[in-house]
Amino acid sequence: LVDFMGEVKTAEQAVQAPVYSHQAYDIVPGEVQLVDRPDIVLVEGLNVLQTGDGGRATPVDATRPREPVRPRVFVSDFFDFSIYLDADEDDIERWYVERFLMFRETVFRDPRSYFHRYANLTDQEALSVAREIWRTINGVNLRENIKPTRERARVVLEKGSDHAVRRVRLRRI
């Protein structure tokens, strides 16, 4: 994504972007979309405001000459303006579980869907699986990787349990 954003910013012609399928939960091989010198680019994603990779620094070998250090570039370095959508974690979990149950009756039914394995769960099994996915994956990702980026956003929109925006916070720079 960093490379793509850099190409879009400096391009004198159209840039190719891979097409992502939510059904397959992956990039579609051989499919691209052309982005031709747009005036505005909207980038949506859970982790686009992150600045670290969570990894440890590579140990320095004192016997080798040092290579020049290139500054790290992050996706958010290309943003002129950023918005973080926030809500109470209990609401986010409830919305996730409701969406999981709805998808079980719709998109999960498609045999090509990455999540097809959940289509034939009973109501109780589906509820249990959705809550377990939230507890072990999505909730952890929210707390450890997504929420810590909130203060980097220029604007934070706080949503209520009904999805309505209840508060707007503008960060002064």
PDB file of C-alpha atoms in Angstrom:
ATOM      1  CA  LEU A   1       0.000   0.000   0.000  1.00  0.00           C
ATOM      2  CA  VAL A   2       2.905   2.352   0.764  1.00  0.00           C
ATOM      3  CA  ASP A   3       4.367   1.682  -2.685  1.00  0.00           C
ATOM      4  CA  PHE A   4       0.971   2.223  -4.331  1.00  0.00           C
ATOM      5  CA  MET A   5       0.418   5.517  -2.486  1.00  0.00           C
ATOM      6  CA  GLY A   6       3.882   6.701  -3.534  1.00  0.00           C
ATOM      7  CA  GLU A   7       3.206   5.801  -7.154  1.00  0.00           C
ATOM      8  CA  VAL A   8      -0.150   7.599  -7.152  1.00  0.00           C
ATOM      9  CA  LYS A   9       1.397  10.723  -5.660  1.00  0.00           C
ATOM     10  CA  THR A  10       4.214  10.904  -8.218  1.00  0.00           C
ATOM     11  CA  ALA A  11       2.561   9.304 -11.241  1.00  0.00           C
ATOM     12  CA  GLU A  12       2.405  11.011 -14.587  1.00  0.00           C
ATOM     13  CA  GLN A  13       0.090   8.298 -15.869  1.00  0.00           C
ATOM     14  CA  ALA A  14      -2.360   5.697 -14.551  1.00  0.00           C
ATOM     15  CA  VAL A  15      -1.235   3.385 -11.760  1.00  0.00           C
ATOM     16  CA  GLN A  16      -2.515  -0.171 -11.325  1.00  0.00           C
ATOM     17  CA  ALA A  17      -4.031  -1.380  -8.070  1.00  0.00           C
ATOM     18  CA  PRO A  18      -4.882  -5.000  -7.333  1.00  0.00           C
ATOM     19  CA  VAL A  19      -8.561  -5.869  -6.937  1.00  0.00           C
ATOM     20  CA  TYR A  20      -9.455  -7.317  -3.545  1.00  0.00           C
ATOM     21  CA  SER A  21     -12.347  -9.737  -3.067  1.00  0.00           C
ATOM     22  CA  HIS A  22     -14.158  -9.799   0.261  1.00  0.00           C
ATOM     23  CA  GLN A  23     -15.719 -13.040  -0.922  1.00  0.00           C
ATOM     24  CA  ALA A  24     -12.374 -14.784  -1.455  1.00  0.00           C
ATOM     25  CA  TYR A  25     -10.737 -12.760   1.346  1.00  0.00           C
ATOM     26  CA  ASP A  26      -7.755 -12.159  -0.921  1.00  0.00           C
ATOM     27  CA  ILE A  27      -6.461 -10.316  -3.977  1.00  0.00           C
ATOM     28  CA  VAL A  28      -8.047 -11.525  -7.245  1.00  0.00           C
ATOM     29  CA  PRO A  29      -5.206 -12.908  -9.397  1.00  0.00           C
ATOM     30  CA  GLY A  30      -4.772 -11.007 -12.654  1.00  0.00           C
ATOM     31  CA  GLU A  31      -7.387  -8.332 -11.898  1.00  0.00           C
ATOM     32  CA  VAL A  32      -6.369  -4.694 -11.547  1.00  0.00           C
ATOM     33  CA  GLN A  33      -8.032  -1.325 -11.345  1.00  0.00           C
ATOM     34  CA  LEU A  34      -6.472   1.732 -12.962  1.00  0.00           C
ATOM     35  CA  VAL A  35      -6.071   4.854 -10.842  1.00  0.00           C
ATOM     36  CA  ASP A  36      -5.393   7.739 -13.202  1.00  0.00           C
ATOM     37  CA  ARG A  37      -4.009  10.820 -11.433  1.00  0.00           C
ATOM     38  CA  PRO A  38      -6.978  11.400  -9.115  1.00  0.00           C
ATOM     39  CA  ASP A  39      -7.590  14.705  -7.369  1.00  0.00           C
ATOM     40  CA  ILE A  40      -8.707  12.889  -4.219  1.00  0.00           C
ATOM     41  CA  VAL A  41      -7.892   9.399  -2.948  1.00  0.00           C
ATOM     42  CA  LEU A  42      -9.888   7.898  -0.083  1.00  0.00           C
ATOM     43  CA  VAL A  43      -8.061   5.155   1.797  1.00  0.00           C
ATOM     44  CA  GLU A  44     -10.113   3.041   4.177  1.00  0.00           C
ATOM     45  CA  GLY A  45      -8.682   0.421   6.467  1.00  0.00           C
ATOM     46  CA  LEU A  46      -8.378  -0.762  10.012  1.00  0.00           C
ATOM     47  CA  ASN A  47      -4.672  -0.150  10.357  1.00  0.00           C
ATOM     48  CA  VAL A  48      -3.832   2.687   7.962  1.00  0.00           C
ATOM     49  CA  LEU A  49      -2.738   5.037  10.766  1.00  0.00           C
ATOM     50  CA  GLN A  50      -0.211   2.592  12.224  1.00  0.00           C
ATOM     51  CA  THR A  51       3.435   3.588  12.332  1.00  0.00           C
ATOM     52  CA  GLY A  52       5.116   0.405  13.516  1.00  0.00           C
ATOM     53  CA  ASP A  53       5.348  -3.204  12.495  1.00  0.00           C
ATOM     54  CA  GLY A  54       5.536  -4.592  16.027  1.00  0.00           C
ATOM     55  CA  GLY A  55       8.818  -6.327  15.197  1.00  0.00           C
ATOM     56  CA  ARG A  56      12.109  -5.977  16.968  1.00  0.00           C
ATOM     57  CA  ALA A  57      15.060  -4.096  15.547  1.00  0.00           C
ATOM     58  CA  THR A  58      17.644  -6.148  13.705  1.00  0.00           C
ATOM     59  CA  PRO A  59      20.841  -6.471  15.785  1.00  0.00           C
ATOM     60  CA  VAL A  60      23.763  -4.381  14.522  1.00  0.00           C
ATOM     61  CA  ASP A  61      26.874  -6.292  13.388  1.00  0.00           C
ATOM     62  CA  ALA A  62      29.821  -4.075  14.390  1.00  0.00           C
ATOM     63  CA  THR A  63      32.125  -5.886  11.938  1.00  0.00           C
ATOM     64  CA  ARG A  64      30.127  -4.771   8.896  1.00  0.00           C
ATOM     65  CA  PRO A  65      30.019  -1.277   7.477  1.00  0.00           C
ATOM     66  CA  ARG A  66      26.732   0.492   8.154  1.00  0.00           C
ATOM     67  CA  GLU A  67      24.425   1.167   5.263  1.00  0.00           C
ATOM     68  CA  PRO A  68      22.724   4.558   5.116  1.00  0.00           C
ATOM     69  CA  VAL A  69      19.485   4.525   7.067  1.00  0.00           C
ATOM     70  CA  ARG A  70      16.425   5.305   4.960  1.00  0.00           C
ATOM     71  CA  PRO A  71      13.588   6.897   6.892  1.00  0.00           C
ATOM     72  CA  ARG A  72      10.592   4.613   7.236  1.00  0.00           C
ATOM     73  CA  VAL A  73       7.559   5.622   5.234  1.00  0.00           C
ATOM     74  CA  PHE A  74       4.048   4.867   6.449  1.00  0.00           C
ATOM     75  CA  VAL A  75       0.732   4.863   4.596  1.00  0.00           C
ATOM     76  CA  SER A  76      -0.434   7.801   6.693  1.00  0.00           C
ATOM     77  CA  ASP A  77       2.505   9.905   5.462  1.00  0.00           C
ATOM     78  CA  PHE A  78       0.507  10.363   2.250  1.00  0.00           C
ATOM     79  CA  PHE A  79      -2.647  11.590   4.012  1.00  0.00           C
ATOM     80  CA  ASP A  80      -3.643  15.236   4.029  1.00  0.00           C
ATOM     81  CA  PHE A  81      -6.564  14.489   6.340  1.00  0.00           C
ATOM     82  CA  SER A  82      -7.525  11.474   8.444  1.00  0.00           C
ATOM     83  CA  ILE A  83     -10.742  10.416  10.157  1.00  0.00           C
ATOM     84  CA  TYR A  84     -11.066   7.744  12.858  1.00  0.00           C
ATOM     85  CA  LEU A  85     -14.505   6.238  13.486  1.00  0.00           C
ATOM     86  CA  ASP A  86     -14.810   5.356  17.172  1.00  0.00           C
ATOM     87  CA  ALA A  87     -17.446   3.618  19.258  1.00  0.00           C
ATOM     88  CA  ASP A  88     -17.806   1.816  22.538  1.00  0.00           C
ATOM     89  CA  GLU A  89     -16.213  -1.638  22.291  1.00  0.00           C
ATOM     90  CA  ASP A  90     -19.416  -3.350  23.470  1.00  0.00           C
ATOM     91  CA  ASP A  91     -21.291  -1.743  20.563  1.00  0.00           C
ATOM     92  CA  ILE A  92     -18.598  -2.736  18.066  1.00  0.00           C
ATOM     93  CA  GLU A  93     -18.748  -6.334  19.298  1.00  0.00           C
ATOM     94  CA  ARG A  94     -22.555  -6.379  19.058  1.00  0.00           C
ATOM     95  CA  TRP A  95     -22.406  -4.969  15.504  1.00  0.00           C
ATOM     96  CA  TYR A  96     -19.832  -7.617  14.547  1.00  0.00           C
ATOM     97  CA  VAL A  97     -21.944 -10.477  15.924  1.00  0.00           C
ATOM     98  CA  GLU A  98     -25.104  -9.150  14.225  1.00  0.00           C
ATOM     99  CA  ARG A  99     -23.253  -8.826  10.902  1.00  0.00           C
ATOM    100  CA  PHE A 100     -21.780 -12.325  11.239  1.00  0.00           C
ATOM    101  CA  LEU A 101     -25.272 -13.778  11.780  1.00  0.00           C
ATOM    102  CA  MET A 102     -26.653 -11.816   8.806  1.00  0.00           C
ATOM    103  CA  PHE A 103     -23.774 -12.920   6.553  1.00  0.00           C
ATOM    104  CA  ARG A 104     -24.421 -16.547   7.556  1.00  0.00           C
ATOM    105  CA  GLU A 105     -27.793 -16.188   5.846  1.00  0.00           C
ATOM    106  CA  THR A 106     -26.425 -14.355   2.808  1.00  0.00           C
ATOM    107  CA  VAL A 107     -22.827 -14.211   1.510  1.00  0.00           C
ATOM    108  CA  PHE A 108     -21.602 -17.206   3.570  1.00  0.00           C
ATOM    109  CA  ARG A 109     -24.049 -19.368   1.591  1.00  0.00           C
ATOM    110  CA  ASP A 110     -21.951 -18.958  -1.558  1.00  0.00           C
ATOM    111  CA  PRO A 111     -19.611 -21.988  -1.837  1.00  0.00           C
ATOM    112  CA  ARG A 112     -16.868 -19.668  -3.185  1.00  0.00           C
ATOM    113  CA  SER A 113     -16.967 -17.579  -0.015  1.00  0.00           C
ATOM    114  CA  TYR A 114     -13.946 -17.814   2.273  1.00  0.00           C
ATOM    115  CA  PHE A 115     -16.449 -18.017   5.156  1.00  0.00           C
ATOM    116  CA  HIS A 116     -18.685 -20.685   3.590  1.00  0.00           C
ATOM    117  CA  ARG A 117     -17.759 -23.089   6.403  1.00  0.00           C
ATOM    118  CA  TYR A 118     -20.003 -21.032   8.712  1.00  0.00           C
ATOM    119  CA  ALA A 119     -23.120 -21.160   6.525  1.00  0.00           C
ATOM    120  CA  ASN A 120     -24.656 -24.290   8.026  1.00  0.00           C
ATOM    121  CA  LEU A 121     -24.052 -23.585  11.683  1.00  0.00           C
ATOM    122  CA  THR A 122     -27.071 -23.618  13.977  1.00  0.00           C
ATOM    123  CA  ASP A 123     -28.089 -20.276  15.473  1.00  0.00           C
ATOM    124  CA  GLN A 124     -26.395 -21.171  18.777  1.00  0.00           C
ATOM    125  CA  GLU A 125     -23.222 -22.431  17.059  1.00  0.00           C
ATOM    126  CA  ALA A 126     -23.029 -19.287  14.904  1.00  0.00           C
ATOM    127  CA  LEU A 127     -23.453 -17.057  17.956  1.00  0.00           C
ATOM    128  CA  SER A 128     -20.753 -18.981  19.789  1.00  0.00           C
ATOM    129  CA  VAL A 129     -18.327 -18.848  16.822  1.00  0.00           C
ATOM    130  CA  ALA A 130     -18.909 -15.124  16.276  1.00  0.00           C
ATOM    131  CA  ARG A 131     -18.255 -14.359  19.945  1.00  0.00           C
ATOM    132  CA  GLU A 132     -15.128 -16.532  19.933  1.00  0.00           C
ATOM    133  CA  ILE A 133     -13.777 -14.802  16.804  1.00  0.00           C
ATOM    134  CA  TRP A 134     -14.428 -11.471  18.489  1.00  0.00           C
ATOM    135  CA  ARG A 135     -12.786 -12.559  21.763  1.00  0.00           C
ATOM    136  CA  THR A 136      -9.663 -14.104  20.215  1.00  0.00           C
ATOM    137  CA  ILE A 137      -9.102 -12.082  17.022  1.00  0.00           C
ATOM    138  CA  ASN A 138     -11.167  -8.975  16.302  1.00  0.00           C
ATOM    139  CA  GLY A 139     -11.395  -7.604  19.843  1.00  0.00           C
ATOM    140  CA  VAL A 140      -7.682  -8.184  20.380  1.00  0.00           C
ATOM    141  CA  ASN A 141      -6.887  -6.435  17.068  1.00  0.00           C
ATOM    142  CA  LEU A 142      -9.097  -3.508  18.063  1.00  0.00           C
ATOM    143  CA  ARG A 143      -7.421  -3.029  21.447  1.00  0.00           C
ATOM    144  CA  GLU A 144      -3.818  -3.733  20.415  1.00  0.00           C
ATOM    145  CA  ASN A 145      -3.577  -2.366  16.855  1.00  0.00           C
ATOM    146  CA  ILE A 146      -6.495  -0.125  15.954  1.00  0.00           C
ATOM    147  CA  LYS A 147      -7.425   1.931  19.039  1.00  0.00           C
ATOM    148  CA  PRO A 148      -3.816   3.022  19.670  1.00  0.00           C
ATOM    149  CA  THR A 149      -3.919   4.863  16.314  1.00  0.00           C
ATOM    150  CA  ARG A 150      -6.988   6.932  17.221  1.00  0.00           C
ATOM    151  CA  GLU A 151      -5.030   9.929  18.489  1.00  0.00           C
ATOM    152  CA  ARG A 152      -3.110  10.169  15.198  1.00  0.00           C
ATOM    153  CA  ALA A 153      -6.320  11.029  13.326  1.00  0.00           C
ATOM    154  CA  ARG A 154      -7.134  14.638  12.521  1.00  0.00           C
ATOM    155  CA  VAL A 155     -10.823  14.020  13.330  1.00  0.00           C
ATOM    156  CA  VAL A 156     -12.420  11.412  15.583  1.00  0.00           C
ATOM    157  CA  LEU A 157     -16.096  10.682  14.975  1.00  0.00           C
ATOM    158  CA  GLU A 158     -17.643   8.980  17.994  1.00  0.00           C
ATOM    159  CA  LYS A 159     -20.641   6.828  17.120  1.00  0.00           C
ATOM    160  CA  GLY A 160     -23.476   5.848  19.408  1.00  0.00           C
ATOM    161  CA  SER A 161     -25.016   2.393  19.663  1.00  0.00           C
ATOM    162  CA  ASP A 162     -27.421   3.342  16.834  1.00  0.00           C
ATOM    163  CA  HIS A 163     -24.463   4.259  14.527  1.00  0.00           C
ATOM    164  CA  ALA A 164     -25.322   7.973  14.720  1.00  0.00           C
ATOM    165  CA  VAL A 165     -22.374  10.309  15.221  1.00  0.00           C
ATOM    166  CA  ARG A 166     -22.619  11.630  18.773  1.00  0.00           C
ATOM    167  CA  ARG A 167     -19.412  13.668  19.001  1.00  0.00           C
ATOM    168  CA  VAL A 168     -16.807  15.129  16.663  1.00  0.00           C
ATOM    169  CA  ARG A 169     -13.292  15.785  17.946  1.00  0.00           C
ATOM    170  CA  LEU A 170     -10.862  17.836  15.863  1.00  0.00           C
ATOM    171  CA  ARG A 171      -7.203  17.523  16.781  1.00  0.00           C
ATOM    172  CA  ARG A 172      -5.304  20.783  16.752  1.00  0.00           C
ATOM    173  CA  ILE A 173      -1.992  20.646  14.976  1.00  0.00           C
TER     174      ILE A 173
END
